[in-house]
Amino acid sequence: MPTKTTQTGTESDPTTDGAAKKPTRRRAAAPGGRPLVIVESPTKANKIAGFLGSGYVVEASVGHIRDLPRNAADVPAEHKGAAWARLGVDVDNSFEPLYVVSPDRKQQVSRLKQLVKDASEIYLATDEDREGEAIAWHLIDTLKPRVPVRRMVFHEITPEAIARAVANPRELDTHLVDAQETRRILDRLYGYEVSPVLWKKVLPKLSAGRVQSVATRIVVERERERMNFHSADYWSLEGTFAVPGKATGADEGEPTTVRAKLVSVDDSRVATGKDFDASTGRVTGDVVHLDEAGARGLAARLEGRQVSVSRVDEKPYRRRPYAPFTTSTLQMEAGRKLGWSSAQSMRVAQRLYENGHITYMRTDSTNLSQEAINAARQQARELYGDAYVPAEARRYAKKSKGAQEAHEAIRPAGDSFRTPGQLASSLARDEFRLYELIWQRTVASQMADAVGQTVSVRLAGRSATDEAVEFTASGRTITFPGFLRAYVESRDEGAQKDGDDDHASDDAERRLPRLERGQQLDTQALDAKGHTTQPPSRYTEPSLVARLEELGIGRPSTFASIMQTIQDRGYVWKKGNAMVPSFIAFAVTNLLEQHFAQLVDYDFTASLEAELDEIAGGTLGRVDWLTEFYFGGEGRHAGAIAESGGLKQVIGQRLEEIDARGVNSIPLRATSPDGQPVVARVGRYGPYLQAGEDGARVSIPEDIAPDELTEEKVRELLEAPSGDRELGTDPESGHPVVVKAGRYGPYVTTVVPEDSKESPRTASLLSSMSVESVTIEDALKLLTLPRTVGTAPDGEEIQALNGRYGPYIKKGTDSRSVEGEDKLFTITLDEALAIFAQPKQRGRAAAKPPLKELGPDPVTQGVVTVREGRFGPYVTDGETNASLRKGDDVESITIERAAELLADRRAAGPAKKKKAAKKTTAKKTTAKKTTAKKTTAKAAPVTAG
C-alpha cells in the first residue's frame, strides 16, 4: 500500500499494482538486545509479558497509530494545496492514501521508535484479522525497523498459544492489508463525497457511510411498513375438551383434557392474523373472518356438543445443537438474554479475550479446533454423563461465504475449559455472565441431540345448526433433553404471535392425553377471544445485526460500531430496546433512494463486501477496483456504480437534480381538520407538521416516533394551542419576532426564511417574564444580548450574557455571576472590573435529592439513581454519570437501561477538557525533550521480570 510522504510516513512506491509493500531487507538480530513484542492494548501487553518472561519486552501501540487526516488541520503543509487533500487520498495517483500519525499517538510512536532501536528482533502480535494485519503494516511502515520483523498470530491468550505463536511466526499478509486499506479508502471516498450532498440538501453536519446508510435504510423501511399498516380485528375460538371416564392425575400425571383451536367452519379455514393485508387491513383469500358476534354465537351453538378425534399424527422430534458463537450470534444472544447493546457485548468480550478467558471475539467462523472439541466433549461427559456425548465429534461448517476473520468460533480459551464457577472469583459480574453464555454454548455444541415426540390432533364436530367445525391441537414431549440440559437459545422479541407453537422455546413441552381416532370427547369450555393484527416489530440491535448478516452486509468487526454510529449520528434512537428512526433518517434515506439508489442497494453493498474478500484473497487488484468504483468502468467490479460513471461523476451529475423540499418531506396517512393532506418535514429547527403546501406548521415533539403520527395524533397536534406568539418586527433585519416555548425554557427569536443562510437571533426570557406577557419592546431589549460592556485594561472584551443558570459577565475564559437580571443592561465597565477583581467563589450548592432510585449497578454494585443535572436528567452510580438519551424517560427508565448508559460512559473514558488540550499543544515544542526523558525513565516497557 504506497503512501504519501509525511513526517512519519514513507516515500510513495513507484509500483502500480497497488499491493502493500513487504518489509525491506533488514539486518540480523541486534546483539545484546531483547525481542520486542508489539500488541494493541496495555491489558494484552501485561498478560503476554507474564507468559514470555523477562527475555522479552512487550509494549502496546494503543490501537491504530495513524489514519487518514481527520480534517484540514491534520493535512501536512506540503500537501495542503493539492486538489485531493480534502479526501486524504490521491485519486489520480493509484489512490495513494495520506496517512498521518494521530495526535494522541505521537508520544507512543516516539516511545516505540526508541524501543525498536534497542530490540534484537520484532514480533508484531496484533489481532489475526484484517484490521490487526493493517495495524501491523502501519507499525512497520512508521517505525522502519532495521532488525528482523516477524508476524506473531494467535486466537487466544494462553501460555500454550503464545508459545506456539512465538515458535511459528509468519510473514505479513499483504493481501489482507490491501483488503483492509481498500475498505478504509472506500469508506473515506463514500463519506467525503456523499456527506456534502446531505449538508446542502438536508442539514449541516450529517454523514453518509457505506454501511451506516444501508443500516439506517433498513430501520426506516421497517418504520414505513408500520406507518402504512392498517390494523384489523378478528376473533378466534378455543375449546377445552375432556376425555370421558379419565380421572384427574391418572397414568402418572397424564392430562385428561386437551386445549384446541378452531381452524375451520364448513370446510373453510378460519382467518388468523396472517390472512389480513397489512396495507389495507382486509382479509385476503377465501377464509372465514369471525367477528365477536360470530365467535360468541358459534360457541353457544357448540355448547354441550361432543367432538370426535378425526386424526392423530405422531412424529419423532429431534433438535441438533446450535453452532458455537460467531461475533454476530454472540451479539444477538447477549442482546436477547442479557439485554445488552452490541457495543456492550463487544466491550465485555474484549476484556475476556485480553485476560485470556476466551478466544478472539471477532470472527464469522463456527469452526472449533480439535483441542476445543476434545475439551467440550470431556466437560459434557463429566457434567452430564456419557449418554449426553455423541460417538462422533460435531463439526460446524462456516455459514458465511466470506468467513475470513479468524480461524475459530468464540469459545473458552485453552485446551481444557474452566467452568464459570472456577472463574467466578476473578471475573466482574458482566464478564461472568458473558463467559457463562459462551461456555454453555460451546459445551452444548458437542452434546447429543434432544429427542422426543410431536403429536398433532384434529377434532371434528357439528354445531346445533349442523355447521361442520374442526379444531386442532399440537403437543411435544422431550424424552431425552441432550444439549438442552446445557443451553437453550432465546427468541427475538415479537417472534411468537397468535399463539404460534412453532416459535415456542426449544425446550418447551406441551403434553396431550393419549387419543385414538374416532374417540369421543366432551366439550368442557369454549372461549371466544378478540385479536388485533399488529404491525411488524421494530428492529432491536440483535435483530438488526441478524438482518445485516443475512444480507451479507458488514463484517464481524463492524457490527457493534454500526449500531453505535447510527445512534450517535441521530439517525436512530431507542424506545426501550426498539430502534426508532428519526425524521432526519427518513430525509437522508429519501435522498439516497431517489438519487443514489445504487449506494443504498442491499445487493450492491453486499457485492462490495464480496469483492473486498477477493482483494483479501489476492484475486482482485486494489487499484483496479477503486478506479472502477470512483471513476467508472465496464462494471466488471463495483457493479452499477461503475457502469454509471463512478461515484465522482454520479455525485456531480445528480446534485442539482435534488429537490430539497421533496426529500425532506415524509407523507403521512393524515389530513388536517379542513381536509388538507399533512406531511412531516425536516427543517433547520427540527421536524414539523405542515397542512397543505403553505398551511399551518407545528413542531413535532421529540419523543414521538414516526409511526405514532396517526390521523388522531396529527389533528391533536395541529389543533393544540401553539406556544409560539408573534410579537412584532425586528427593525434591524425586518424579520418577524416570535416568543417560543423551548426545551430549556421560553425564548424570543427572529424568524428567517427557510432558504436563507442568515442565522436567527435568539435570547432566553428573563425569569420575571412569561410567554403570555412579554412584549416586542422586551424582546428587542433581550436581542441586544450578549451586550459588550467594554474593554478591560488587558485588552480582553467584557460581555454581559443571560445564561441557562442566570445572568453573568464574561472576560475571556473567566465568567462571574451578577445579581439581578436588570444588571445585564445597566452594568458599567467599572462595575464589571470590580467584580473580576474579587476572588472567584467556588462554593457548591447542596446536592438535590434523587428523582428516582433504580437499584445496584451490575458492575460496580453502587446504588444507581436518576438525578436532575445542569443539562437535564442523568443516571449515576456514585462514580460515573451518564445523561439520559432521546427516548429515555425518568419515569420509565429501568436498571438495565441505566446500566447500559453507565457502561457506555465508562467505555468512553473521562471527558477531555479543551482548555487543557490547548495548553498542552502550546507548550509541546518547549517541553518535548523533557517529556520524552521522563517517559523513558519512568514508564518502563512491560516485562515479566
Tab-separated table of C-alpha atoms in Angstrom, residues 344-616:
chain	number	residue	atom	x	y	z
A	344	GLN	CA	-21.554	-3.534	25.481
A	345	SER	CA	-21.298	-7.171	24.363
A	346	MET	CA	-18.084	-6.467	22.462
A	347	ARG	CA	-16.547	-4.432	25.283
A	348	VAL	CA	-17.064	-7.253	27.761
A	349	ALA	CA	-15.887	-9.860	25.230
A	350	GLN	CA	-12.745	-7.781	24.584
A	351	ARG	CA	-11.915	-7.843	28.301
A	352	LEU	CA	-12.460	-11.606	28.473
A	353	TYR	CA	-10.204	-12.149	25.447
A	354	GLU	CA	-7.412	-9.853	26.609
A	355	ASN	CA	-7.375	-11.523	30.015
A	356	GLY	CA	-7.051	-14.969	28.479
A	357	HIS	CA	-10.540	-16.309	29.188
A	358	ILE	CA	-11.994	-16.673	25.646
A	359	THR	CA	-10.716	-16.888	22.094
A	360	TYR	CA	-10.682	-13.928	19.703
A	361	MET	CA	-14.138	-12.378	19.622
A	362	ARG	CA	-14.280	-11.002	16.043
A	363	THR	CA	-14.975	-13.994	13.865
A	364	ASP	CA	-17.580	-15.345	11.485
A	365	SER	CA	-16.320	-18.917	11.719
A	366	THR	CA	-18.209	-21.650	13.594
A	367	ASN	CA	-15.247	-23.993	13.472
A	368	LEU	CA	-13.672	-25.460	16.624
A	369	SER	CA	-10.130	-26.775	16.877
A	370	GLN	CA	-9.647	-30.438	17.722
A	371	GLU	CA	-8.367	-29.408	21.164
A	372	ALA	CA	-11.525	-27.384	21.791
A	373	ILE	CA	-13.758	-30.220	20.609
A	374	ASN	CA	-11.992	-32.621	22.973
A	375	ALA	CA	-12.298	-30.153	25.867
A	376	ALA	CA	-16.020	-29.584	25.270
A	377	ARG	CA	-16.776	-33.313	24.948
A	378	GLN	CA	-14.807	-34.102	28.098
A	379	GLN	CA	-16.595	-31.408	30.096
A	380	ALA	CA	-20.020	-32.522	28.838
A	381	ARG	CA	-19.199	-36.095	29.811
A	382	GLU	CA	-18.064	-35.061	33.303
A	383	LEU	CA	-21.088	-32.846	33.935
A	384	TYR	CA	-23.913	-34.777	32.279
A	385	GLY	CA	-22.699	-38.360	31.686
A	386	ASP	CA	-21.673	-40.463	28.705
A	387	ALA	CA	-25.187	-40.594	27.268
A	388	TYR	CA	-25.050	-36.859	26.579
A	389	VAL	CA	-21.947	-37.060	24.367
A	390	PRO	CA	-22.378	-38.468	20.834
A	391	ALA	CA	-19.993	-41.077	19.482
A	392	GLU	CA	-18.778	-38.745	16.729
A	393	ALA	CA	-17.500	-35.222	17.346
A	394	ARG	CA	-19.585	-32.465	15.812
A	395	ARG	CA	-18.086	-30.133	13.222
A	396	TYR	CA	-19.803	-26.981	12.052
A	397	ALA	CA	-19.279	-25.621	8.558
A	398	LYS	CA	-18.886	-21.888	8.033
A	399	LYS	CA	-22.201	-20.363	7.043
A	400	SER	CA	-20.754	-17.068	5.834
A	401	LYS	CA	-19.275	-17.254	2.339
A	402	GLY	CA	-16.818	-14.504	3.263
A	403	ALA	CA	-15.753	-16.010	6.584
A	404	GLN	CA	-12.110	-14.964	6.819
A	405	GLU	CA	-11.937	-13.007	10.035
A	406	ALA	CA	-10.410	-15.716	12.220
A	407	HIS	CA	-9.971	-19.453	12.364
A	408	GLU	CA	-12.239	-20.406	15.247
A	409	ALA	CA	-15.591	-19.696	16.806
A	410	ILE	CA	-15.751	-17.818	20.108
A	411	ARG	CA	-15.147	-20.323	22.899
A	412	PRO	CA	-13.481	-20.626	26.305
A	413	ALA	CA	-9.702	-20.342	25.966
A	414	GLY	CA	-7.287	-23.199	26.476
A	415	ASP	CA	-7.065	-26.900	25.744
A	416	SER	CA	-9.259	-27.597	28.773
A	417	PHE	CA	-12.133	-25.325	29.726
A	418	ARG	CA	-12.625	-23.669	33.087
A	419	THR	CA	-16.224	-23.711	34.300
A	420	PRO	CA	-17.916	-20.416	35.168
A	421	GLY	CA	-17.775	-21.439	38.821
A	422	GLN	CA	-13.987	-21.816	38.665
A	423	LEU	CA	-13.662	-18.262	37.294
A	424	ALA	CA	-16.364	-16.591	39.383
A	425	SER	CA	-13.951	-15.050	41.877
A	426	SER	CA	-11.758	-13.462	39.179
A	427	LEU	CA	-14.480	-12.061	36.893
A	428	ALA	CA	-16.613	-8.945	37.214
A	429	ARG	CA	-20.363	-9.576	37.091
A	430	ASP	CA	-20.798	-8.746	33.388
A	431	GLU	CA	-17.708	-10.751	32.472
A	432	PHE	CA	-19.054	-13.738	34.385
A	433	ARG	CA	-22.446	-13.555	32.675
A	434	LEU	CA	-20.939	-13.429	29.184
A	435	TYR	CA	-18.357	-16.119	29.895
A	436	GLU	CA	-21.119	-18.378	31.211
A	437	LEU	CA	-23.061	-17.844	27.978
A	438	ILE	CA	-20.028	-18.700	25.816
A	439	TRP	CA	-19.087	-21.695	27.941
A	440	GLN	CA	-22.632	-23.119	27.886
A	441	ARG	CA	-22.976	-22.678	24.121
A	442	THR	CA	-19.577	-24.278	23.405
A	443	VAL	CA	-20.168	-27.316	25.621
A	444	ALA	CA	-23.708	-27.727	24.275
A	445	SER	CA	-22.416	-27.679	20.684
A	446	GLN	CA	-20.672	-31.019	21.304
A	447	MET	CA	-23.559	-32.726	23.079
A	448	ALA	CA	-26.189	-35.177	21.855
A	449	ASP	CA	-29.392	-34.201	20.051
A	450	ALA	CA	-32.554	-33.529	22.023
A	451	VAL	CA	-35.156	-36.144	21.067
A	452	GLY	CA	-38.812	-36.613	21.741
A	453	GLN	CA	-42.194	-36.894	20.086
A	454	THR	CA	-44.553	-34.369	18.478
A	455	VAL	CA	-48.282	-35.075	18.254
A	456	SER	CA	-50.904	-33.174	16.260
A	457	VAL	CA	-54.598	-33.901	16.726
A	458	ARG	CA	-57.670	-32.931	14.699
A	459	LEU	CA	-61.077	-32.835	16.385
A	460	ALA	CA	-64.281	-32.735	14.311
A	461	GLY	CA	-67.778	-31.838	15.423
A	462	ARG	CA	-71.089	-30.251	14.478
A	463	SER	CA	-72.928	-27.311	15.968
A	464	ALA	CA	-76.600	-27.256	16.948
A	465	THR	CA	-77.331	-25.795	13.483
A	466	ASP	CA	-75.267	-28.519	11.745
A	467	GLU	CA	-72.189	-26.418	10.974
A	468	ALA	CA	-69.120	-28.646	10.491
A	469	VAL	CA	-66.246	-27.436	12.705
A	470	GLU	CA	-62.687	-28.616	13.136
A	471	PHE	CA	-60.280	-27.912	15.989
A	472	THR	CA	-56.559	-28.650	16.129
A	473	ALA	CA	-54.066	-29.145	18.940
A	474	SER	CA	-50.381	-29.969	18.959
A	475	GLY	CA	-48.092	-31.222	21.657
A	476	ARG	CA	-44.464	-32.060	22.203
A	477	THR	CA	-42.728	-34.238	24.724
A	478	ILE	CA	-38.970	-34.396	25.116
A	479	THR	CA	-37.847	-37.870	26.106
A	480	PHE	CA	-34.106	-37.071	26.142
A	481	PRO	CA	-33.022	-33.407	26.551
A	482	GLY	CA	-29.497	-33.856	25.228
A	483	PHE	CA	-27.790	-30.491	24.688
A	484	LEU	CA	-30.830	-28.643	26.083
A	485	ARG	CA	-29.525	-29.576	29.543
A	486	ALA	CA	-26.691	-27.109	28.911
A	487	TYR	CA	-28.143	-24.385	26.705
A	488	VAL	CA	-31.406	-23.125	25.195
A	489	GLU	CA	-31.326	-20.316	22.629
A	490	SER	CA	-33.592	-17.314	23.192
A	491	ARG	CA	-36.122	-15.994	20.695
A	492	ASP	CA	-36.352	-12.484	19.294
A	493	GLU	CA	-38.959	-10.154	20.746
A	494	GLY	CA	-42.230	-10.477	18.894
A	495	ALA	CA	-41.311	-13.822	17.288
A	496	GLN	CA	-44.246	-15.689	18.788
A	497	LYS	CA	-47.564	-14.274	17.664
A	498	ASP	CA	-51.081	-15.551	17.667
A	499	GLY	CA	-50.044	-18.424	19.908
A	500	ASP	CA	-47.920	-19.992	17.189
A	501	ASP	CA	-46.315	-23.037	18.758
A	502	ASP	CA	-43.668	-23.148	16.030
A	503	HIS	CA	-41.966	-20.232	17.772
A	504	ALA	CA	-42.001	-21.738	21.256
A	505	SER	CA	-38.707	-22.252	23.060
A	506	ASP	CA	-36.806	-25.387	22.020
A	507	ASP	CA	-37.171	-26.927	25.463
A	508	ALA	CA	-40.893	-26.125	25.820
A	509	GLU	CA	-43.142	-29.161	26.325
A	510	ARG	CA	-46.879	-29.470	25.910
A	511	ARG	CA	-48.366	-32.836	26.762
A	512	LEU	CA	-51.588	-34.171	25.274
A	513	PRO	CA	-53.646	-37.105	26.530
A	514	ARG	CA	-53.312	-40.364	24.603
A	515	LEU	CA	-56.031	-40.251	21.961
A	516	GLU	CA	-57.236	-42.594	19.228
A	517	ARG	CA	-59.032	-41.865	16.000
A	518	GLY	CA	-62.811	-41.979	16.427
A	519	GLN	CA	-62.636	-41.334	20.166
A	520	GLN	CA	-65.381	-39.035	21.517
A	521	LEU	CA	-64.517	-36.019	23.695
A	522	ASP	CA	-66.804	-33.860	25.804
A	523	THR	CA	-66.858	-30.105	25.258
A	524	GLN	CA	-65.908	-28.676	28.622
A	525	ALA	CA	-65.456	-24.964	27.804
A	526	LEU	CA	-65.396	-22.653	24.785
A	527	ASP	CA	-63.621	-19.290	24.876
A	528	ALA	CA	-64.100	-16.606	22.237
A	529	LYS	CA	-61.100	-14.274	22.067
A	530	GLY	CA	-60.669	-10.975	20.265
A	531	HIS	CA	-57.423	-10.092	18.464
A	532	THR	CA	-55.994	-7.110	16.632
A	533	THR	CA	-53.327	-7.549	13.973
A	534	GLN	CA	-50.015	-5.958	14.872
A	535	PRO	CA	-47.512	-4.127	12.666
A	536	PRO	CA	-44.112	-5.742	12.138
A	537	SER	CA	-41.902	-5.318	15.186
A	538	ARG	CA	-39.221	-2.673	15.099
A	539	TYR	CA	-35.653	-3.871	14.875
A	540	THR	CA	-33.647	-4.322	18.025
A	541	GLU	CA	-29.856	-4.358	17.904
A	542	PRO	CA	-29.779	-8.192	17.828
A	543	SER	CA	-32.370	-8.455	15.065
A	544	LEU	CA	-30.719	-5.680	13.009
A	545	VAL	CA	-27.369	-7.459	13.254
A	546	ALA	CA	-29.115	-10.647	12.106
A	547	ARG	CA	-30.646	-8.797	9.142
A	548	LEU	CA	-27.310	-7.284	8.106
A	549	GLU	CA	-25.663	-10.696	8.296
A	550	GLU	CA	-28.500	-12.249	6.292
A	551	LEU	CA	-27.955	-9.618	3.580
A	552	GLY	CA	-24.174	-10.127	3.618
A	553	ILE	CA	-23.541	-6.527	4.682
A	554	GLY	CA	-20.792	-5.641	7.148
A	555	ARG	CA	-18.319	-7.917	8.881
A	556	PRO	CA	-17.900	-9.162	12.478
A	557	SER	CA	-15.561	-6.343	13.418
A	558	THR	CA	-18.028	-3.676	12.225
A	559	PHE	CA	-21.452	-4.704	13.592
A	560	ALA	CA	-21.077	-3.064	17.017
A	561	SER	CA	-19.685	0.167	15.563
A	562	ILE	CA	-22.534	0.317	13.016
A	563	MET	CA	-25.120	0.052	15.809
A	564	GLN	CA	-23.356	2.806	17.757
A	565	THR	CA	-22.776	5.083	14.764
A	566	ILE	CA	-26.387	5.236	13.578
A	567	GLN	CA	-27.411	6.203	17.121
A	568	ASP	CA	-24.601	8.708	17.687
A	569	ARG	CA	-25.355	10.442	14.367
A	570	GLY	CA	-29.000	10.941	15.332
A	571	TYR	CA	-30.429	8.604	12.693
A	572	VAL	CA	-31.809	6.121	15.213
A	573	TRP	CA	-32.928	6.388	18.830
A	574	LYS	CA	-34.098	3.724	21.232
A	575	LYS	CA	-37.531	3.281	22.699
A	576	GLY	CA	-36.881	0.533	25.204
A	577	ASN	CA	-34.849	-1.908	23.104
A	578	ALA	CA	-36.595	-0.983	19.843
A	579	MET	CA	-34.681	1.086	17.270
A	580	VAL	CA	-36.725	4.047	16.062
A	581	PRO	CA	-35.596	6.064	13.016
A	582	SER	CA	-35.565	9.847	13.345
A	583	PHE	CA	-37.229	12.106	10.801
A	584	ILE	CA	-33.734	13.096	9.635
A	585	ALA	CA	-33.130	9.399	8.873
A	586	PHE	CA	-36.234	9.458	6.647
A	587	ALA	CA	-34.965	12.537	4.791
A	588	VAL	CA	-31.483	11.079	4.249
A	589	THR	CA	-32.903	7.742	3.115
A	590	ASN	CA	-35.336	9.512	0.771
A	591	LEU	CA	-32.472	11.420	-0.832
A	592	LEU	CA	-30.230	8.384	-1.257
A	593	GLU	CA	-33.016	6.118	-2.565
A	594	GLN	CA	-34.313	8.667	-5.058
A	595	HIS	CA	-30.984	9.957	-6.401
A	596	PHE	CA	-28.228	7.481	-5.465
A	597	ALA	CA	-30.145	4.214	-5.289
A	598	GLN	CA	-27.077	2.069	-6.006
A	599	LEU	CA	-25.332	3.353	-2.884
A	600	VAL	CA	-28.017	2.005	-0.543
A	601	ASP	CA	-28.928	-1.059	-2.598
A	602	TYR	CA	-28.616	-4.178	-0.465
A	603	ASP	CA	-27.244	-6.443	-3.179
A	604	PHE	CA	-24.738	-3.823	-4.316
A	605	THR	CA	-23.463	-3.237	-0.774
A	606	ALA	CA	-23.135	-6.998	-0.221
A	607	SER	CA	-21.263	-7.344	-3.540
A	608	LEU	CA	-18.751	-4.755	-2.341
A	609	GLU	CA	-18.068	-6.945	0.694
A	610	ALA	CA	-17.585	-9.962	-1.580
A	611	GLU	CA	-15.154	-8.051	-3.811
A	612	LEU	CA	-13.198	-6.855	-0.790
A	613	ASP	CA	-12.930	-10.542	0.135
A	614	GLU	CA	-11.474	-11.169	-3.348
A	615	ILE	CA	-8.850	-8.489	-2.690
A	616	ALA	CA	-8.069	-10.227	0.619
